[in-house]
Short mmCIF file of C-alpha atoms and ligand atoms in Angstrom, two decimals:
data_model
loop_
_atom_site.label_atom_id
_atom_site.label_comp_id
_atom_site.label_asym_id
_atom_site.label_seq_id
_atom_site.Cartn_x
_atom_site.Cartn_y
_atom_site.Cartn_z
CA UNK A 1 -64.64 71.37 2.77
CA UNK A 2 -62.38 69.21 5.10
CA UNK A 3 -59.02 70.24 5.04
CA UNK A 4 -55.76 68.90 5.74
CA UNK A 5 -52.05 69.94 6.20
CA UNK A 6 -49.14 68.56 5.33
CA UNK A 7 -45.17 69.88 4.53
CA UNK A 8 -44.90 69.13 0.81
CA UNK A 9 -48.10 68.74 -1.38
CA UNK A 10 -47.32 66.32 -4.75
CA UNK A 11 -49.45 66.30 -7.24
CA UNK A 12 -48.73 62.64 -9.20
CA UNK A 13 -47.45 59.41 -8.75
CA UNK A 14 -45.57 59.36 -11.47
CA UNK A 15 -41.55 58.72 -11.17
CA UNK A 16 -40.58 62.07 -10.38
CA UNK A 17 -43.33 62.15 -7.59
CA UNK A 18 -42.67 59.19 -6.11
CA UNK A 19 -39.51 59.54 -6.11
CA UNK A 20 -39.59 62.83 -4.85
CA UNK A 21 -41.76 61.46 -1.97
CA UNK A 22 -39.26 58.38 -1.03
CA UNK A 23 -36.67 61.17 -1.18
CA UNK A 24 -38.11 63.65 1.42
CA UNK A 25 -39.69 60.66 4.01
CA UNK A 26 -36.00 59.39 4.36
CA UNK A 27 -35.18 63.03 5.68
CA UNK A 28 -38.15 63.51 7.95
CA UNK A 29 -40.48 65.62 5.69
CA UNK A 30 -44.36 65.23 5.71
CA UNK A 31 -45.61 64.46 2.05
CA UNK A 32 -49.13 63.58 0.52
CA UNK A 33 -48.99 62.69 -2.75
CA UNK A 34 -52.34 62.71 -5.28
CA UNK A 35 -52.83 60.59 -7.92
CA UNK A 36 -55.72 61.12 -10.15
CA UNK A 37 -55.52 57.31 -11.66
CA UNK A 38 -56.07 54.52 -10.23
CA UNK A 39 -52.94 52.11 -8.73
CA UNK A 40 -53.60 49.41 -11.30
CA UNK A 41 -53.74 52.05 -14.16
CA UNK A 42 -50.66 53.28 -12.81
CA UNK A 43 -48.57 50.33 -12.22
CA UNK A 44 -49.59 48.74 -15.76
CA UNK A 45 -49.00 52.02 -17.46
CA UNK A 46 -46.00 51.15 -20.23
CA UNK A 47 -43.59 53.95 -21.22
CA UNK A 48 -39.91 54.39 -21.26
CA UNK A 49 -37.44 51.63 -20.45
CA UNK A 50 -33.55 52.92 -20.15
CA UNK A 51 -32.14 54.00 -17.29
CA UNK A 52 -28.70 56.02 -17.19
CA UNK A 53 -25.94 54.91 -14.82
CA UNK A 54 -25.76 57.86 -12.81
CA UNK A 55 -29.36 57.73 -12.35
CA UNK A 56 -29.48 53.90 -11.23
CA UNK A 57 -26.56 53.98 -8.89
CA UNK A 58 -29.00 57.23 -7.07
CA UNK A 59 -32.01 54.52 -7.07
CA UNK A 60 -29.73 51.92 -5.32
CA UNK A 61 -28.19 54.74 -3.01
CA UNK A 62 -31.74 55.53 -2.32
CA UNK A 63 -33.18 52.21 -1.25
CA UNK A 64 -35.38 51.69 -4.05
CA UNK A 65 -33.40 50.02 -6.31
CA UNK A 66 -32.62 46.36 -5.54
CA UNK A 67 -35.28 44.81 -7.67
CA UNK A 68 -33.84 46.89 -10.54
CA UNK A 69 -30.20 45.24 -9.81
CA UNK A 70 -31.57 42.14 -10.22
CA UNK A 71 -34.00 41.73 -12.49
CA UNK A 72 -32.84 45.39 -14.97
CA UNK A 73 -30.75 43.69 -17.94
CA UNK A 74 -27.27 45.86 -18.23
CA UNK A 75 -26.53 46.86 -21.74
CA UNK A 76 -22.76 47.90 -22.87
CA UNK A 77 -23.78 48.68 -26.29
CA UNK A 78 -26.35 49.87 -28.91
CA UNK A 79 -26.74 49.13 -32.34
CA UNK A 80 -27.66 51.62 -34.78
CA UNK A 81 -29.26 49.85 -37.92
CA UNK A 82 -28.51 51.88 -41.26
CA UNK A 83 -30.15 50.45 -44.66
CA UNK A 84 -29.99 46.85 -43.73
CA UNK A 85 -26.33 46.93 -42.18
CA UNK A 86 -25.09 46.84 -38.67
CA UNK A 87 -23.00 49.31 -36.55
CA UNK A 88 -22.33 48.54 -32.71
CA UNK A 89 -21.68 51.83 -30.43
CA UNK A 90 -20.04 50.06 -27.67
CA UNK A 91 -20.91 52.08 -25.01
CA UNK A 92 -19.08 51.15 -21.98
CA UNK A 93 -15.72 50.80 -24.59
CA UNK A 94 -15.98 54.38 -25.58
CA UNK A 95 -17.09 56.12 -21.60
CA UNK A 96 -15.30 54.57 -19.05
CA UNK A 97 -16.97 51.26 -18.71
CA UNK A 98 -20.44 52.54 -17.64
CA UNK A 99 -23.30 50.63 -18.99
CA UNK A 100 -27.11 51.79 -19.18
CA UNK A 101 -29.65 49.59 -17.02
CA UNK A 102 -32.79 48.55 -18.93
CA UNK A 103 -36.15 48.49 -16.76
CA UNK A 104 -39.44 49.19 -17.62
CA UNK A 105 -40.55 52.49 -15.95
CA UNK A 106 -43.86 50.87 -14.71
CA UNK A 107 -41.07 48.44 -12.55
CA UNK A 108 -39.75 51.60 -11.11
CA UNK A 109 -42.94 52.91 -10.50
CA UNK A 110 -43.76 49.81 -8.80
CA UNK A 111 -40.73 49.78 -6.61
CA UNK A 112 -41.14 52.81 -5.36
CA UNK A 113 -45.10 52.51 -4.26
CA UNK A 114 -44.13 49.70 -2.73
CA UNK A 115 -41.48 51.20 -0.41
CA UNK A 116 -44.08 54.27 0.45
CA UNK A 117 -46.72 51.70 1.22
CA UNK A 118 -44.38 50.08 3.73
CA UNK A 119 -43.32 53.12 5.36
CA UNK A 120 -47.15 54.03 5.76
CA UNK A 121 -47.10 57.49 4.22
CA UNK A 122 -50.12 59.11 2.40
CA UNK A 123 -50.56 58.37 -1.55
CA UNK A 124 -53.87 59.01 -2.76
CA UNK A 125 -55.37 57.34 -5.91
CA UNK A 126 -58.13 58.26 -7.80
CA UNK A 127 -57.79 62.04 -6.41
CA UNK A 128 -57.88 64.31 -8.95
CA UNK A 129 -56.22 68.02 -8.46
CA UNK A 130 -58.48 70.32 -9.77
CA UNK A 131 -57.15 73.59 -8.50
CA UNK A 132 -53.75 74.82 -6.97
CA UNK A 133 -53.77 78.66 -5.50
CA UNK A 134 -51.91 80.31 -3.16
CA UNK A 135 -48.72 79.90 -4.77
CA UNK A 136 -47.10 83.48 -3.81
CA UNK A 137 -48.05 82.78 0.29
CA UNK A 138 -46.61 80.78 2.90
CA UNK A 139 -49.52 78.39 2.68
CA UNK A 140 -49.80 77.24 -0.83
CA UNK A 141 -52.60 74.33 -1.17
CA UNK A 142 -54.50 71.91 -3.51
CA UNK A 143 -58.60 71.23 -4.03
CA UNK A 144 -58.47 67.25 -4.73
CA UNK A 145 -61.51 65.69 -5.94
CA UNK A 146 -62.34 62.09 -4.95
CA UNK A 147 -65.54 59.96 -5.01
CA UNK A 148 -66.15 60.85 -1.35
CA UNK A 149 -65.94 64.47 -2.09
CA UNK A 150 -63.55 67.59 -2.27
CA UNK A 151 -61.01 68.16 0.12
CA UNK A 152 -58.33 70.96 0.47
CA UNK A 153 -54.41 70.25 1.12
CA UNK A 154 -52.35 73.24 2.77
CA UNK A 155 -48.76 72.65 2.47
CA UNK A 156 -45.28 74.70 2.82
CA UNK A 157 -44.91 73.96 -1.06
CA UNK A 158 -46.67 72.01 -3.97
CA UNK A 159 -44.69 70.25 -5.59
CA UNK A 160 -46.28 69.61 -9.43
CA UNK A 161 -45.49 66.23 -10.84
CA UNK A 162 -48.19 66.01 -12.74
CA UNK A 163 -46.81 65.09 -16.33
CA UNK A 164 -46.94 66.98 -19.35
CA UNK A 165 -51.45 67.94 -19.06
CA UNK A 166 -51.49 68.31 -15.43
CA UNK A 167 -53.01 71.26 -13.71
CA UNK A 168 -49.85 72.99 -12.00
CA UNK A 169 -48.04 74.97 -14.77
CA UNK A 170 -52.04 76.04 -15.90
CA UNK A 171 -53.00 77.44 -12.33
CA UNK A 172 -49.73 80.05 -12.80
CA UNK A 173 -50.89 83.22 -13.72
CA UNK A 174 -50.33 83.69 -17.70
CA UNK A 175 -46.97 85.20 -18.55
CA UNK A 176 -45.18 84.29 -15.54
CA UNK A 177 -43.77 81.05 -16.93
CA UNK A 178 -42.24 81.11 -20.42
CA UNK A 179 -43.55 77.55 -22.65
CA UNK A 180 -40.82 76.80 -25.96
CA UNK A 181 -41.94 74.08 -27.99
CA UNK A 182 -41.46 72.35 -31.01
CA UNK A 183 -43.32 69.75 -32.82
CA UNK A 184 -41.37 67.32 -34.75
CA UNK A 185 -43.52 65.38 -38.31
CA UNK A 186 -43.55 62.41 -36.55
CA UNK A 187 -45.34 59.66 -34.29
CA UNK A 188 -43.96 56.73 -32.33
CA UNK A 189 -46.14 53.43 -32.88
CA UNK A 190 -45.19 51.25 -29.69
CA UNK A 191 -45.84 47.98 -29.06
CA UNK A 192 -45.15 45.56 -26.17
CA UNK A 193 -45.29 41.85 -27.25
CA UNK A 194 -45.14 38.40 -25.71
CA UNK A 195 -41.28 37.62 -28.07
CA UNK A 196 -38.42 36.58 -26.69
CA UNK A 197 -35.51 39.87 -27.94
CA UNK A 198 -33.99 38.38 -30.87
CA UNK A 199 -31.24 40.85 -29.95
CA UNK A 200 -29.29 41.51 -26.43
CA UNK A 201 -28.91 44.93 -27.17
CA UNK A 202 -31.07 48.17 -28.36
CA UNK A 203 -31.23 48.33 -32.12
CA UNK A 204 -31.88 52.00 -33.64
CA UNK A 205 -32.37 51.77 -37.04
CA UNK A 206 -33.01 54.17 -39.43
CA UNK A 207 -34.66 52.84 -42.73
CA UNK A 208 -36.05 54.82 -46.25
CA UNK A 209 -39.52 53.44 -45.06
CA UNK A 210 -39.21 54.99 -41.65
CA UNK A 211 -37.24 54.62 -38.31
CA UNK A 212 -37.58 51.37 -36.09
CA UNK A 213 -36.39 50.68 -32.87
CA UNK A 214 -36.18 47.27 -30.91
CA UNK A 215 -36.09 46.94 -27.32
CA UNK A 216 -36.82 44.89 -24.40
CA UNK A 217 -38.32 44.41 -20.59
CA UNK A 218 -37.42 40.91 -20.24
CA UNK A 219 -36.15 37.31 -21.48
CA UNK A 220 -39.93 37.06 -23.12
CA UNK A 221 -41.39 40.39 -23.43
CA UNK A 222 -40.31 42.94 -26.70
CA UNK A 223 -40.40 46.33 -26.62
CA UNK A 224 -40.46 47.92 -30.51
CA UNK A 225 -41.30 51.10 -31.95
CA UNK A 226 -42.23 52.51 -35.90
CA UNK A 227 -41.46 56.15 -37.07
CA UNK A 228 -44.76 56.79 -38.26
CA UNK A 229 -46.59 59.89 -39.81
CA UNK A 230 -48.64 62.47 -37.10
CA UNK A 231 -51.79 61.53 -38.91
CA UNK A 232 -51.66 57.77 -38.17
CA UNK A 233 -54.35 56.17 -35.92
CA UNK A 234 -54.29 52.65 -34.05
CA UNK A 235 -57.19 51.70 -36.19
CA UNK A 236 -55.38 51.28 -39.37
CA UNK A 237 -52.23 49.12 -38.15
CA UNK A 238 -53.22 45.55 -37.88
CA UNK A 239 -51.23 43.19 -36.05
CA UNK A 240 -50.08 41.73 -39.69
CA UNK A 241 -48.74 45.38 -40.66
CA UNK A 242 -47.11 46.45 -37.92
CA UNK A 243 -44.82 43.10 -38.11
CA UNK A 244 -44.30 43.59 -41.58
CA UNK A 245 -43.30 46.95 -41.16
CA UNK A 246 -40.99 45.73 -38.18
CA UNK A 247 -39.40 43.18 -40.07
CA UNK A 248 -38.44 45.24 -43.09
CA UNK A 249 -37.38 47.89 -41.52
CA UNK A 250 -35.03 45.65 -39.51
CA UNK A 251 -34.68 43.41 -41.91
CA UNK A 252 -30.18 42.72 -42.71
CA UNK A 253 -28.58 39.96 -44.57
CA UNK A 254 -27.16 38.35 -41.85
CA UNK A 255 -29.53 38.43 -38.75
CA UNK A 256 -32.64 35.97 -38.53
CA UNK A 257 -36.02 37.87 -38.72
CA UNK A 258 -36.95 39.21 -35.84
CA UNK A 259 -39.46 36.83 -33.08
CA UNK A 260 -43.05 37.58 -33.03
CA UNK A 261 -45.56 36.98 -30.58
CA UNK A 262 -48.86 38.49 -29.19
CA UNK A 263 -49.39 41.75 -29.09
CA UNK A 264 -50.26 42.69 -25.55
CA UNK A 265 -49.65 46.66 -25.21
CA UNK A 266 -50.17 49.45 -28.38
CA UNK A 267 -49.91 52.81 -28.08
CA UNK A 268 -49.23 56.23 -30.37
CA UNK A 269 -46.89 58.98 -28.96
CA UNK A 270 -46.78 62.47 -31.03
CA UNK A 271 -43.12 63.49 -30.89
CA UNK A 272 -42.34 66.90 -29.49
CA UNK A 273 -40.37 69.03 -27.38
CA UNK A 274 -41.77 71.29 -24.43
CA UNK A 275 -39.87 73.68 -22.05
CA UNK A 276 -41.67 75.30 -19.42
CA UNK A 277 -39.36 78.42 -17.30
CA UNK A 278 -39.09 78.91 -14.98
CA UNK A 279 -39.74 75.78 -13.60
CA UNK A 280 -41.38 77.31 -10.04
CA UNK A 281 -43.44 80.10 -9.70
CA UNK A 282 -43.70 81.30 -5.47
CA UNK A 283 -43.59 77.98 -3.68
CA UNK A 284 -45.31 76.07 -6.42
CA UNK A 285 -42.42 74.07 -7.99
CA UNK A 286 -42.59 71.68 -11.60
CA UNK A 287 -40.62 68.35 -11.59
CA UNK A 288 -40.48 66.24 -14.62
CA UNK A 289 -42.41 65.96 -17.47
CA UNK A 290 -44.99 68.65 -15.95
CA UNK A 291 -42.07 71.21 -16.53
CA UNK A 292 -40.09 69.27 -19.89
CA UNK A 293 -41.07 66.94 -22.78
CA UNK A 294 -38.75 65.84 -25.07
CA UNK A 295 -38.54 63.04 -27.68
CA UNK A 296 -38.25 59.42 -26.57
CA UNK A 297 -35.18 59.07 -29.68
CA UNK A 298 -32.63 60.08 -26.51
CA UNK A 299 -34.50 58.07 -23.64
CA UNK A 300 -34.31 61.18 -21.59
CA UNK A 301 -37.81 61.79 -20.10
CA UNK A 302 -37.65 59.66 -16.70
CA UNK A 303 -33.83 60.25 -16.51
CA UNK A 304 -34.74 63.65 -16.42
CA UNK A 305 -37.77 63.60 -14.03
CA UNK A 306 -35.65 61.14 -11.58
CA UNK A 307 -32.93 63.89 -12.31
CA UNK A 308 -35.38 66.90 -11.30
CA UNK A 309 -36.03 65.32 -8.12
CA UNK A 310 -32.85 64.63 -6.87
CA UNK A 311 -32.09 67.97 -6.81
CA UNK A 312 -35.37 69.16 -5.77
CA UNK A 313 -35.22 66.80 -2.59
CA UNK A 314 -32.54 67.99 -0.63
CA UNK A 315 -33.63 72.02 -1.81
CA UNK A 316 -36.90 71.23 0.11
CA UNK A 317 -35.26 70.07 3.43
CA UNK A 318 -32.77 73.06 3.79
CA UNK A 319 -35.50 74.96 3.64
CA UNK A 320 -38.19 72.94 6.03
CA UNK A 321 -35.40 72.20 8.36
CA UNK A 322 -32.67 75.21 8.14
CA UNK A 323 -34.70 78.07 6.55
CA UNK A 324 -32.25 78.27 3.67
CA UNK A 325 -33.36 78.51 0.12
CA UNK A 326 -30.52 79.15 -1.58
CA UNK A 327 -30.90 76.01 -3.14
CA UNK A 328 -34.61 76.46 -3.66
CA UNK A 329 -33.52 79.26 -5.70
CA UNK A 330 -31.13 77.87 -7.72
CA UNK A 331 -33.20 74.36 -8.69
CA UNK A 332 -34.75 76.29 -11.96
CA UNK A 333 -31.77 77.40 -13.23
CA UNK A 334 -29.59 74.20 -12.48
CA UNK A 335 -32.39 71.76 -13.78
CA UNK A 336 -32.90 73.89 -17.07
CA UNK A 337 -29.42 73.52 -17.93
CA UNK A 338 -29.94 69.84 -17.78
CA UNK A 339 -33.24 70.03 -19.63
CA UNK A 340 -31.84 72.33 -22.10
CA UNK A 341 -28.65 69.57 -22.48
CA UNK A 342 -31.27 66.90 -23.22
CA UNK A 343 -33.01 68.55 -25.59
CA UNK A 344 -30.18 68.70 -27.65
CA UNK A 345 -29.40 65.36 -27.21
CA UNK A 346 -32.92 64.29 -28.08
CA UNK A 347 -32.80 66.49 -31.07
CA UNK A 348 -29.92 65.49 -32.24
CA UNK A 349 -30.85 61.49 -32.03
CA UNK A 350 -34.66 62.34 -33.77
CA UNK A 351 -32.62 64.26 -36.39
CA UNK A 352 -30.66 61.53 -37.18
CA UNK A 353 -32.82 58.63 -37.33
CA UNK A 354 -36.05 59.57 -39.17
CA UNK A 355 -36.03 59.97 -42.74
CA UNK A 356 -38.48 62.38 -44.43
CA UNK A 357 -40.12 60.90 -46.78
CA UNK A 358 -39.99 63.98 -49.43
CA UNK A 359 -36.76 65.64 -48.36
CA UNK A 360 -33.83 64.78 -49.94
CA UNK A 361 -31.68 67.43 -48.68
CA UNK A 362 -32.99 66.55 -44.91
CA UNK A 363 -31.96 62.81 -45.59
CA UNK A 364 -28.57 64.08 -46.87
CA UNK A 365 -27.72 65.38 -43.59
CA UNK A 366 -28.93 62.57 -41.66
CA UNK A 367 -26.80 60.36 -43.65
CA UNK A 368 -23.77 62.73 -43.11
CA UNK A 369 -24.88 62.84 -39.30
CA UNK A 370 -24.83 59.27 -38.76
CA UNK A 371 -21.98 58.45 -40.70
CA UNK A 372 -19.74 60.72 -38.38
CA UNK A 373 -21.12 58.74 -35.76
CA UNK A 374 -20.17 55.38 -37.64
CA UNK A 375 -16.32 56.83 -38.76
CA UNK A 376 -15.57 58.94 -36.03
CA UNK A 377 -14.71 57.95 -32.13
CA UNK A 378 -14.96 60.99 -30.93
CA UNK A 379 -18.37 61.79 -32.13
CA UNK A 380 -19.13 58.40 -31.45
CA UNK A 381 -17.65 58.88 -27.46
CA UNK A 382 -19.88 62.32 -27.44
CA UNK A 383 -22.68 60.36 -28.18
CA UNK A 384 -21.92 57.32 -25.85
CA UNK A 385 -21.36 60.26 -22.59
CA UNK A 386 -24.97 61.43 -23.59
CA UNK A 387 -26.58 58.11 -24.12
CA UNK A 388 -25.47 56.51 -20.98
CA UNK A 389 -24.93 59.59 -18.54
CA UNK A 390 -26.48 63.11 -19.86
CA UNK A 391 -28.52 63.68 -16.59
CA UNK A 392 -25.51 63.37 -14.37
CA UNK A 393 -22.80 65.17 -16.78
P1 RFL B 1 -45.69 61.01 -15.43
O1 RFL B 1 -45.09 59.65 -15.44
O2 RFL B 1 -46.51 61.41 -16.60
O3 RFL B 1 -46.53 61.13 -14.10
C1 RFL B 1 -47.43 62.20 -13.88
C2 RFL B 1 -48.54 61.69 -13.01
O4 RFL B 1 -49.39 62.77 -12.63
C3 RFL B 1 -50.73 62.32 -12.70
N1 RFL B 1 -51.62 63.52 -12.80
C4 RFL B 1 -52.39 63.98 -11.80
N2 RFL B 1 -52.59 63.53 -10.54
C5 RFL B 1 -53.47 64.22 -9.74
N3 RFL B 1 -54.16 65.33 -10.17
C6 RFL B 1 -53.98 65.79 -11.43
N4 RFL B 1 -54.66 66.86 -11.85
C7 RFL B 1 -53.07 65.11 -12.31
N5 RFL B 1 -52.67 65.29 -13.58
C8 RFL B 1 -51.79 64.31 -13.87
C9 RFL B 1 -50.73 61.41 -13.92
O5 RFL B 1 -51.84 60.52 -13.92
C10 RFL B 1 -49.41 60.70 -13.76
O6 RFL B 1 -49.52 59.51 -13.03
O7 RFL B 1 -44.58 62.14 -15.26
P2 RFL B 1 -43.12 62.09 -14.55
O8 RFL B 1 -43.21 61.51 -13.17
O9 RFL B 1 -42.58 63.44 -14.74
O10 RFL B 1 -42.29 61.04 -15.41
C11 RFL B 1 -41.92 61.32 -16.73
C12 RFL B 1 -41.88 60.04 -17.56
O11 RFL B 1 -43.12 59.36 -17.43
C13 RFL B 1 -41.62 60.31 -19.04
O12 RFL B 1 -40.68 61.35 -19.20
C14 RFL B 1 -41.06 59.07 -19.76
O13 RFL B 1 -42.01 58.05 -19.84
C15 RFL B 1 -40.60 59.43 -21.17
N6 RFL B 1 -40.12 58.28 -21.94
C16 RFL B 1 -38.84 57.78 -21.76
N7 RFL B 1 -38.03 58.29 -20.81
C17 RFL B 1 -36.79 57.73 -20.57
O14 RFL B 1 -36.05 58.22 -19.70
N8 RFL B 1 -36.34 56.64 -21.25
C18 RFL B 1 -37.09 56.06 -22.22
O15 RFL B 1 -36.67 55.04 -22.76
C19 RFL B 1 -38.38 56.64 -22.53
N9 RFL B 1 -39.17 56.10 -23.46
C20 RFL B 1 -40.96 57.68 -22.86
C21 RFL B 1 -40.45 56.58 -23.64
C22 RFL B 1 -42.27 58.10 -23.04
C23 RFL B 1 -43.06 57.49 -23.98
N10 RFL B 1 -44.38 57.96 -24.09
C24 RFL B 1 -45.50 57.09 -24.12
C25 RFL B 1 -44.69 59.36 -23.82
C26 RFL B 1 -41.23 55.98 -24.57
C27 RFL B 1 -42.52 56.44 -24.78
C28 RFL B 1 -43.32 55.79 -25.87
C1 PHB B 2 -37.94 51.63 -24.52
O1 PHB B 2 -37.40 50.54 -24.24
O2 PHB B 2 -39.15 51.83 -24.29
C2 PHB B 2 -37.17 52.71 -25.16
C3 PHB B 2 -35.81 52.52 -25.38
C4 PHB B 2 -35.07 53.54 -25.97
C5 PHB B 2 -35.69 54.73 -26.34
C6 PHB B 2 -37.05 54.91 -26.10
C7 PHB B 2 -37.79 53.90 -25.52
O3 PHB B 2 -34.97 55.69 -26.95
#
C-alpha cells in the first residue's frame, strides 16, 4: 500500500475540518484532509444557517470570511410566534448590540475550499477513511479508500471531523470514550424553496399543530422547517401539505400569508442530543459534530464545530512547533464545557417550542417557559447572550 506522511491527518471536509485546515496552513502546519463525498455533494449539501457573532468576527479574523460580510444578511432580532401572535426578542437591544450573521453553511463550506484550493494544500474527495489505528503512538495514521486504490496516511495526530457516523470515535477501543445521549419525540421537516422571506427576521413559532420555523439564505431563497413526528417519511408530505402546514402554523391576524415557491431542497432530521468524552483518545482528537450533536432549535451545531476548532488549532501548533501540550491536554475539558453549555441551550429552546400532542402537563410548562421569556427581560437577555454568542461566552 503506498503511503504518505503528513503533520495533521483530517478526516472530513466538513466546517470544522476545513476550518481546522485553513487554521493550521496559516501557521505553517502540513495537513491532508479526506473527504469521502464528492466536492459537488459537499458544496450543495444544505444544513444550518446562523452564525454567532463571536464566531463570524473569528471567520473574518481568519481570512475566510469576506464573502460572508457581504453577502450574510445581519439579523438584530427573532421572533418567536405563539398561537397566532407575535413577540420580537430584539437581540442586539437586550446584549450589547451584537447581531447574529445569517449564511448558509454550504457558503461557508464553500469559502473555505476555496481559500485551501488557492493555497494548493491537499483535500481529497471521494476518499473514504476506513480505518484509523495507532492512536496511543507517535505515528497515528489513516487507510483511505479511493477508486485508484488504498493508501495509508501517517501523521503526528488525526484529527476526526468526520460528523456524527464517521469512523474516528468507532476505531477507539470500547470504554475509553464515554457516549450520553438523548433522543427527543421529534423530527425536523426542512425545506429550501425558490420564495422571497416574507419576513426579515427568524420566526420560531410554536403552534398546537406542531412547531414551525421560517428562515432564509437570501433575497429569493426560504429556509422553513415543521416539528414533525419520528415516524414521518418524505413520501407522505406533498408539496400541497407541507405549505398548508406552513401556513397554519404561521398563520396571525395581521401578517400576509407567507410566499411560496418551488420546492428545490427536502430533507428529515431526527432530533437528538449526543456527547462523546473525552473528546481525544492518544493523539486521535474529535472536532465537531463527530464528538457532539445537539438539536438544531439553538442553531448550535456549526457554531460549535467552528468553536472546536479554534481551540484545537493553536493546541496543535504548540505542540508541532514548541513541544508543549498543555493545551492539547486541556482542549477536552475546555470544549466540553462549551458543548455541555449548548446542550442546555438547545434543550431548553426544543423544550419550549414543540408541543406534545398528548401531554397537557408538558404543554403547561412550555407555555409557562415561553411566557417568562415574553414578560421577563432578564430571561429574555439570558436567552438573547445564548442565541447570539453561547460559543464564545
Ligand atoms: P459535518 O458537516 O457533518 O462534516 C463531516 C464530514 O466528514 C465526512 N466524513 C468522512 N470523510 C472521510 N472518511 C470518512 N469515513 C468520513 N465520514 C464522514 C462527511 O461526508 C462530512 O463531509 O460535520 P462538522 O464539520 O462537525 O460540522 C457540523 C455541522 O455540519 C452541523 O453541526 C450543523 O449543520 C448543525 N446544524 C446547525 N448548526 C448551526 O450552528 N446553526 C444552524 O442553524 C443549524 N441548523 C443543523 C441545522 C443541522 C441540520 N441537519 C440537517 C442535521 C439544521 C439542520 C436541519
Ligand atoms: C436555518 O436557517 O437553517 C436554521 C435557523 C435556525 C435554527 C436552525 C436552522 O435554529
Amino acid at each position: 500500500m503506498k503511503s504518505v506522511r503528513t503533520q495533521v491527518v483530517i478526516i472530513g471536509a466538513g466546517p470544522a475540518g476545513l476550518l481546522l485546515g485553513h487554521l493550521l496552513g496559516l501557521n505553517g502546519v502540513d495537513t491532508v484532509i479526506v473527504e469521502t463525498r464528492s466536492l459537488d455533494y459537499v458544496q450543495h449539501r444544505v444544513r444550518a444557517g446562523v452564525i454567532e457573532y463571536g464566531i463570524a468576527n473569528f471567520l473574518e479574523e481568519s481570512g475566510v470570511g469576506s464573502r460572508m460580510r457581504a453577502e450574510g444578511l445581519v439579523h438584530h432580532g427573532i421572533e418567536f410566534r405563539l398561537d397566532g401572535v407575535s413577540h420580537r426578542i430584539a437581540l442586539s437591544e437586550l446584549y450589547e448590540g451584537r447581531a447574529i450573521t445569517v449564511y448558509g453553511q454550504q457558503e461557508v463550506v464553500k469559502d473555505l475550499i476555496t481559500a485551501r484550493v488557492a493555497n494548493g494544500a491537499p483535500l481529497h474527495f471521494d476518499a473514504t477513511v476506513t480505518s484509523v489505528s495507532g492512536h496511543t503512538t507517535t505515528t497515528p495514521s489513516v487507510v483511505v479508500t479511493t477508486s485508484d486504490g488504498e493508501i495509508e496516511i501517517i501523521g503526528d495526530y488525526v484529527i476526526g471531523c468526520d460528523g456524527s457516523h464517521g469512523v474516528s470515535s468507532a476505531s477507539v477501543p470500547s470504554g475509553a470514550l464515554g457516549r450520553y445521549d438523548r433522543v427527543y419525540p421529534f423530527s425536523w421537516l426542512g425545506i429550501l424553496a425558490e420564495a422571497p422571506p416574507a419576513t426579515e427576521e427568524l420566526i420560531y413559532c410554536r403552534h398546537p399543530q406542531g412547531f414551525a420555523l421560517y428562515s432564509m439564505r437570501s433575497p429569493v431563497l426560504s429556509r422553513l422547517y415543521l416539528g414533525v413526528s419520528p415516524e414521518e417519511t418524505l413520501e407522505s408530505w406533498s408539496d400541497e401539505r407541507i405549505w398548508e402546514e406552513l401556513t397554519t402554523r404561521l398563520a396571525t391576524d395581521r401578517a400576509a400569508s407567507i410566499a411560496q415557491g418551488p420546492i428545490i431542497e427536502r430533507g428529515i432530521t431526527p432530533m437528538r442530543s449526543v456527547v462523546v468524552a473525552p473528546m481525544r483518545y492518544g493523539r486521535l482528537f474529535l472536532a465537531g459534530d463527530a464528538a457532539h450533536i445537539v438539536p438544531p432549535t439553538g442553531a448550535k451545531g456549526m457554531n460549535l464545530a467552528l468553536a472546536d476548532v479554534r481551540l484545537l488549532a493553536p493546541a496543535l501548533v504548540a505542540s508541532l512547533h514548541d513541544h508543549d501540550e498543555r493545551l492539547l491536554d486541556s482542549y477536552s475539558d475546555e470544549s466540553l464545557r462549551r458543548v455541555w453549555r449548548a446542550e442546555e441551550f438547545s434543550t431548553y429552546m426544543t423544550q419550549m417550542l414543540h408541543p406534545h400532542p398528548s401531554d397537557e402537563f408538558e404543554n403547561g410548562v412550555q407555555s409557562a417557559r415561553l411566557r417568562q421569556v415574553i414578560d421577563s427581560e432578564d430571561t429574555a437577555r439570558a436567552l438573547a447572550r445564548n442565541y447570539v454568542n453561547l460559543s464564545s461566552l
